Short mmCIF file of C-alpha atoms in Angstrom, two decimals:
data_model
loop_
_atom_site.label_atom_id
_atom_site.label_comp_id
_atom_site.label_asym_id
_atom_site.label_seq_id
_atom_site.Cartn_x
_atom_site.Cartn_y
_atom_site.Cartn_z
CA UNK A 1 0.00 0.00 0.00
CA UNK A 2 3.08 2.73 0.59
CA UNK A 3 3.75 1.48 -2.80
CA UNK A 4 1.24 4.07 -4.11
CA UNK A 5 2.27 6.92 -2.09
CA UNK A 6 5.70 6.17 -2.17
CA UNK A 7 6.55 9.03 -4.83
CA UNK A 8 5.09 11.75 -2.73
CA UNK A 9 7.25 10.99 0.41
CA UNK A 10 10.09 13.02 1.70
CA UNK A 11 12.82 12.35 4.41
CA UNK A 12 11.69 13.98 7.69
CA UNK A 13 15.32 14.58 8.41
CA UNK A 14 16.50 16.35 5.30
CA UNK A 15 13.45 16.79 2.89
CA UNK A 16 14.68 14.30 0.24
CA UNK A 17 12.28 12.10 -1.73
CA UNK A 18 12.07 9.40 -0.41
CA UNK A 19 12.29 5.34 -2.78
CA UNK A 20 10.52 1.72 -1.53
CA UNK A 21 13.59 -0.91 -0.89
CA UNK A 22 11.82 -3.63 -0.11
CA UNK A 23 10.15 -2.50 3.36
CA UNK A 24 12.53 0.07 4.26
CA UNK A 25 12.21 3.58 2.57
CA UNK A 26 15.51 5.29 1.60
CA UNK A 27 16.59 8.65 0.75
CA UNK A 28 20.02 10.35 -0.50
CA UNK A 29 21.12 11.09 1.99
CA UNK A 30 21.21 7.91 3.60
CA UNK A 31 18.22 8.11 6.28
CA UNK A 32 16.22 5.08 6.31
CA UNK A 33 12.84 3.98 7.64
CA UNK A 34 11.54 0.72 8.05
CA UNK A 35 8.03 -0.41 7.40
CA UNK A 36 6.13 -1.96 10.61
CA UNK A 37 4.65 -5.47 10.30
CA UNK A 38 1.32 -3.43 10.40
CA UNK A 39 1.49 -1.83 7.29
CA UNK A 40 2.51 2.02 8.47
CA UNK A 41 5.77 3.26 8.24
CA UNK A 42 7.08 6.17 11.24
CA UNK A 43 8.46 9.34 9.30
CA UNK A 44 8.86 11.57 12.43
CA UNK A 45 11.89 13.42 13.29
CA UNK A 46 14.42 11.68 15.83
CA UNK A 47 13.27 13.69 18.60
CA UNK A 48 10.05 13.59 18.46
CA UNK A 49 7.37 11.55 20.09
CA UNK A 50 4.01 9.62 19.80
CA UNK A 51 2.48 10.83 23.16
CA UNK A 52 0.59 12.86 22.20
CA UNK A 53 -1.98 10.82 19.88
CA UNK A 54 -4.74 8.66 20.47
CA UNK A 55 -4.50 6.10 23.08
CA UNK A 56 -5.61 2.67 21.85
CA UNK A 57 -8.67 2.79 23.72
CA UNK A 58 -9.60 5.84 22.22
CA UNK A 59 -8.57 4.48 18.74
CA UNK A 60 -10.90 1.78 19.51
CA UNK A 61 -14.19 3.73 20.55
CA UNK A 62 -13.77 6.04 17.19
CA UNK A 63 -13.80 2.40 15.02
CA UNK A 64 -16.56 1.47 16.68
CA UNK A 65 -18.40 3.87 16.81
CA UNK A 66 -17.73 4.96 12.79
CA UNK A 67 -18.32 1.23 11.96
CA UNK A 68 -21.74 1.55 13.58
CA UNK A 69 -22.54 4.62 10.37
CA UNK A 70 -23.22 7.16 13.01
CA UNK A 71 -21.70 9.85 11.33
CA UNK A 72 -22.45 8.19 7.71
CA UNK A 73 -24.14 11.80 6.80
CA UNK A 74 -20.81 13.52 7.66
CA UNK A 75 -19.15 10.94 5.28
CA UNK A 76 -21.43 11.18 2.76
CA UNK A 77 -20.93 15.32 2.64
CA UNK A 78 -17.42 14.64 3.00
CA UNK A 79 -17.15 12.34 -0.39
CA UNK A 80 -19.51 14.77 -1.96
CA UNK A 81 -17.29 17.65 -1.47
CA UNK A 82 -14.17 15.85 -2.65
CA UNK A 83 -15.72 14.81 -5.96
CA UNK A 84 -16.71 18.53 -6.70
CA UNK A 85 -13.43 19.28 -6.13
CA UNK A 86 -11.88 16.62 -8.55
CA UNK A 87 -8.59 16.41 -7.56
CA UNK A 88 -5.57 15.16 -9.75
CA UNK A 89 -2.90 13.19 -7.55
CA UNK A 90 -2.20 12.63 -3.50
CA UNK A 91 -5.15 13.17 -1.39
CA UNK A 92 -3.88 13.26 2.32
CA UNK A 93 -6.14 13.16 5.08
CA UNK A 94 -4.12 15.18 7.92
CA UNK A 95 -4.75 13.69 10.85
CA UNK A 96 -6.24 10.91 9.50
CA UNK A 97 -6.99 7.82 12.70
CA UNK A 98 -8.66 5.24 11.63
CA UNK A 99 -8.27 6.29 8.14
CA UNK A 100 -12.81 6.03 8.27
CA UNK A 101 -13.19 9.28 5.92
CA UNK A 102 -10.16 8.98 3.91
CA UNK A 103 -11.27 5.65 2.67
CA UNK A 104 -15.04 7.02 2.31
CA UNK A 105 -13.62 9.25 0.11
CA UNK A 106 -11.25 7.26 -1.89
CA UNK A 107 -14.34 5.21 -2.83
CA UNK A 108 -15.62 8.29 -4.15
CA UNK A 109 -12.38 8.92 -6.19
CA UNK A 110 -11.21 6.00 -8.21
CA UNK A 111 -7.13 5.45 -8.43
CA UNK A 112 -6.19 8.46 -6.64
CA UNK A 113 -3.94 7.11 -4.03
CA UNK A 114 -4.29 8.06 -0.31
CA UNK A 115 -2.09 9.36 2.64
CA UNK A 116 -3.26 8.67 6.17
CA UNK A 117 -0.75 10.86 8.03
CA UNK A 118 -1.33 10.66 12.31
CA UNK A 119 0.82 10.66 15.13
CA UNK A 120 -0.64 7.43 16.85
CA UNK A 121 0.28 4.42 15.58
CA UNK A 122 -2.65 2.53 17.20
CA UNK A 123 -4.83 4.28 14.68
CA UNK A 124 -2.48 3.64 11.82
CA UNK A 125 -2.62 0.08 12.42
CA UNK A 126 -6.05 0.19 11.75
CA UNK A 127 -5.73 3.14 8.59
CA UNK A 128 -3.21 0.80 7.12
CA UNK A 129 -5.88 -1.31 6.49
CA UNK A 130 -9.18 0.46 6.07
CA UNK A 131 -8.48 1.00 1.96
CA UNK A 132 -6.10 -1.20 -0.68
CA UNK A 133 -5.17 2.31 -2.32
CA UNK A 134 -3.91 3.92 1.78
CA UNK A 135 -0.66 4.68 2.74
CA UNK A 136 -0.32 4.66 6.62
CA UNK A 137 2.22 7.55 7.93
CA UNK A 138 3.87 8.52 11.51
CA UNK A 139 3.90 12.16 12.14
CA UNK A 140 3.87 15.37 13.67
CA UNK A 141 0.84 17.71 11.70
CA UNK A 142 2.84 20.47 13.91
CA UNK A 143 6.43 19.77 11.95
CA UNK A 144 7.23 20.20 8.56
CA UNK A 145 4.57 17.07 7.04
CA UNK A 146 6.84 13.94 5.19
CA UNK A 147 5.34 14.89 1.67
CA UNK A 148 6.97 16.60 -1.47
CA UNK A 149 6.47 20.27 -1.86
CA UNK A 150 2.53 20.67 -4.47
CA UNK A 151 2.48 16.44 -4.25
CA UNK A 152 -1.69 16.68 -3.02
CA UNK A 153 -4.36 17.51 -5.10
CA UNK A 154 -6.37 17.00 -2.33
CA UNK A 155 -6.42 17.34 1.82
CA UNK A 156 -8.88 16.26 4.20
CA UNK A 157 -9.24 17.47 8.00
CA UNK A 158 -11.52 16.17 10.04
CA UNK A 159 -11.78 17.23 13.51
CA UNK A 160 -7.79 17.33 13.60
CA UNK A 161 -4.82 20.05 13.98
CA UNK A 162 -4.77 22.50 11.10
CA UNK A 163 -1.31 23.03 10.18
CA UNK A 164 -1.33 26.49 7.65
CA UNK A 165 1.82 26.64 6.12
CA UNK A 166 2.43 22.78 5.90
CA UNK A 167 -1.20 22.32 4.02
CA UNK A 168 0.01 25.20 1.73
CA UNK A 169 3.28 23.48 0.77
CA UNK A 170 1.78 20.16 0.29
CA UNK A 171 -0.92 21.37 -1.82
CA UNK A 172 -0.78 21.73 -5.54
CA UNK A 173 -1.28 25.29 -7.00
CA UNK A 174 -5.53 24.78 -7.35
CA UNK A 175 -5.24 22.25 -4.93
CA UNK A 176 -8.07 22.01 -2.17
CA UNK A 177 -8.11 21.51 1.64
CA UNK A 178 -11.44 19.96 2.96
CA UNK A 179 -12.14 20.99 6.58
CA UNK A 180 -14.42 19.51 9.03
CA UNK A 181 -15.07 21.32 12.02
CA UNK A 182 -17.76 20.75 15.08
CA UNK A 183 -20.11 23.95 15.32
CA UNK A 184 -21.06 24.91 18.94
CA UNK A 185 -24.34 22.48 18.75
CA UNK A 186 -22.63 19.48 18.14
CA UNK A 187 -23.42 17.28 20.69
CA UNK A 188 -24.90 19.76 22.82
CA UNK A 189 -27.46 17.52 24.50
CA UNK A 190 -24.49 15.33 26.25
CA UNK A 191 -21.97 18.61 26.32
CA UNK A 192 -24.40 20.20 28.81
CA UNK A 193 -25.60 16.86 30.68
CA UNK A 194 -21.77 15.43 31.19
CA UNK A 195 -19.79 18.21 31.44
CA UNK A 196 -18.04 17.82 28.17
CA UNK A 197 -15.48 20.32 26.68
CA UNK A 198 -17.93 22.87 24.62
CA UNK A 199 -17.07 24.02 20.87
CA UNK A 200 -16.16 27.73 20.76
CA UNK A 201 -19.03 30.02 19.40
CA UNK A 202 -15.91 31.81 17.32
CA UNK A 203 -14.35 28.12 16.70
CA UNK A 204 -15.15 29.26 12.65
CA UNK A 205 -13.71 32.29 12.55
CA UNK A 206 -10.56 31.40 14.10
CA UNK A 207 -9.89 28.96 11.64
CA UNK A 208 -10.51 31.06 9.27
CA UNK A 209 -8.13 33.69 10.53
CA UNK A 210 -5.48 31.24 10.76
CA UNK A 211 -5.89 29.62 7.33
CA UNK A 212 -6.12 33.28 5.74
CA UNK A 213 -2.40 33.83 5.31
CA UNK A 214 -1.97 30.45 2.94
CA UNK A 215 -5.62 29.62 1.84
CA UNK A 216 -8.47 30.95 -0.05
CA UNK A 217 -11.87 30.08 1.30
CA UNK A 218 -14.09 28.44 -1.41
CA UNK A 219 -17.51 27.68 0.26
CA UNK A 220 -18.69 25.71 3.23
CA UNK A 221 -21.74 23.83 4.47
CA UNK A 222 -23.36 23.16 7.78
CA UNK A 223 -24.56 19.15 7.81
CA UNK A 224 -26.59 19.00 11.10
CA UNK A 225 -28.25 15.75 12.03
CA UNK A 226 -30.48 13.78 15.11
CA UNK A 227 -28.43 10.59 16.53
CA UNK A 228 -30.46 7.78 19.07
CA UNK A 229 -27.03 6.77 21.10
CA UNK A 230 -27.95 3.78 23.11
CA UNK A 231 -26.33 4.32 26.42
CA UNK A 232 -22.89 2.17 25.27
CA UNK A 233 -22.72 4.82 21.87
CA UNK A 234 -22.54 7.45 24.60
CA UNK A 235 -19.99 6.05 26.23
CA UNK A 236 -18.17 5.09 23.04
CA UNK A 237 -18.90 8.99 21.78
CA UNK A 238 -16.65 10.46 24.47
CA UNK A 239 -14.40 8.18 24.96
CA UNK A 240 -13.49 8.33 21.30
CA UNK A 241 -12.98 12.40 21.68
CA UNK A 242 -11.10 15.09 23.22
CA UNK A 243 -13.23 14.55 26.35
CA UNK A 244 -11.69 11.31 27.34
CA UNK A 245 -8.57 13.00 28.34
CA UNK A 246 -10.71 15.42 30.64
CA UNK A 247 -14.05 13.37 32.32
CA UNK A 248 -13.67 11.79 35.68
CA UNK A 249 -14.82 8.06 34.95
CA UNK A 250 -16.72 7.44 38.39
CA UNK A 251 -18.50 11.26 37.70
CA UNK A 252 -19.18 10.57 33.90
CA UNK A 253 -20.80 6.91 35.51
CA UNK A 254 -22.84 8.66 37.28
CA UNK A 255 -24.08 10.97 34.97
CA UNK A 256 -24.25 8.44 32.39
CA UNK A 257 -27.04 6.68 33.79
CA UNK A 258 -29.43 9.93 34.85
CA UNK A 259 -29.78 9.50 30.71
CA UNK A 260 -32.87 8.27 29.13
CA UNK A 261 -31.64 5.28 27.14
CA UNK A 262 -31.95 5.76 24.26
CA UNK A 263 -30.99 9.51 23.97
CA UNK A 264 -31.42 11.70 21.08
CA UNK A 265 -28.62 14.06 20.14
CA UNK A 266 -27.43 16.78 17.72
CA UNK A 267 -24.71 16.59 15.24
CA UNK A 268 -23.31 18.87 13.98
CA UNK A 269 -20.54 20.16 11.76
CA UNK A 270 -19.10 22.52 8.64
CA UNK A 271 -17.58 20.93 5.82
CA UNK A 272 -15.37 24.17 4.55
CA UNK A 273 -13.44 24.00 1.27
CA UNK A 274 -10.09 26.07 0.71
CA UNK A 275 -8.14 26.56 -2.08
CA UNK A 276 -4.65 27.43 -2.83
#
């Protein structure tokens, strides 16, 4: 599968393109990186670390809980939006897990191959798998990205760190950025009855502000939707988000079962398209 991305890698030590020997990837200047026995391959710089990504039990809630088509209608906008956009080349989803939407959307775009870029490897076990036409990569969205300067034609982000400058670089000239973002109702109903970190009423803006330097904004839509969580999807819901790393288990118990069961909620999101 790195096969088919293998010509729009670069060495995360000196830049270099990056060629396939066999399972290790090689550049000129003599780097190398060896391919795990599940499928991804680790292109971060020497000192940095995976600590920061998804835990495997968080990895694990966000399969399940995608697997179970809860947020098929984000999917669906998400293909939708990439098709209009009918990129030539790379399309990179920064940021990737699970590799869920990338794959959604390669199904929507036939032979363009796929990057699933993420600093936890217990989601790229599972991206390295989720597609025949995905590439599974290690890294930091926060350092310079392991991709060839104008190699994407096309890169999702959904619900993940927006690097500026990096999505810029990587991007061909016309090429488009696909941004999905939470609006301040998503998942209201369990955001007010749990205690859950809340979405920014200026969350929009601010990406916008930050994107402004290196991107042009070319439309958006809001895709807002009812969910019935039994009282497992709830539990699934946050620990498969930010919230995990911020509830009290024995406090979120608690809370959990004042619910009615099953509970109707609000999603909610804006698919935003950018051009460079």
């Amino acid at each position: 599968m790195l096969q088919d991305i293998e010509p729009y890698l670069a060495c995360p030590h000196c830049a270099q393109a990056l060629t396939l020997d066999g399972r290790t990837l090689r550049c000129p200047g003599g780097h190398s990186h060896d391919l795990a026995k599940q499928g991804y391959v680790s292109l971060l710089a020497g000192d940095a670390h995976t600590g920061t990504g998804d835990t495997a039990e968080m990895v694990a809630a966000r399969s399940d809980f995608l697997a179970a088509g809860h947020y098929r209608p984000i999917s669906d906008a998400l293909a939708g939006a990439a098709t209009a956009a009918a990129p030539e080349g790379l399309v990179v989803d920064l940021g990737a897990g699970t590799g869920h939407y990338l794959a959604h959307v390669l199904d929507a775009l036939p032979d363009r191959p796929g990057a699933a870029l993420d600093i936890s490897k217990y989601a790229l076990r599972r991206a390295a798998r989720a597609h025949p036409r995905i590439g599974a990569v290690v890294c930091d969205a926060w350092r310079p990205l392991p991709l060839l300067d104008a190699s994407a034609g096309l890169v999702l982000n959904v619900f993940a760190p927006r690097n500026g400058p990096e999505i810029r670089r990587v991007l061909r000239p016309g090429g488009t950025l696909l941004l999905v973002s939470p609006t301040p109702r998503h998942l209201r109903e369990l955001v007010a009855a749990l205690g859950l970190l809340s979405v920014d009423e200026e969350k929009q803006r601010r990406i916008d502000e930050k994107l402004g330097p290196y991107l042009t904004p070319a439309g958006r839509r809001e895709v807002e939707f009812t969910l019935r969580l039994s009282a497992g999807d709830v539990r699934t819901v946050v620990g498969m988000g930010p919230s995990a790393w911020h509830t009290d288990p024995e406090l979120l118990a608690e809370r959990l079962a004042a619910l009615p069961d099953p509970v109707e909620v609000t999603a909610s999101v804006t698919v935003a398209a950018y051009r460079r």
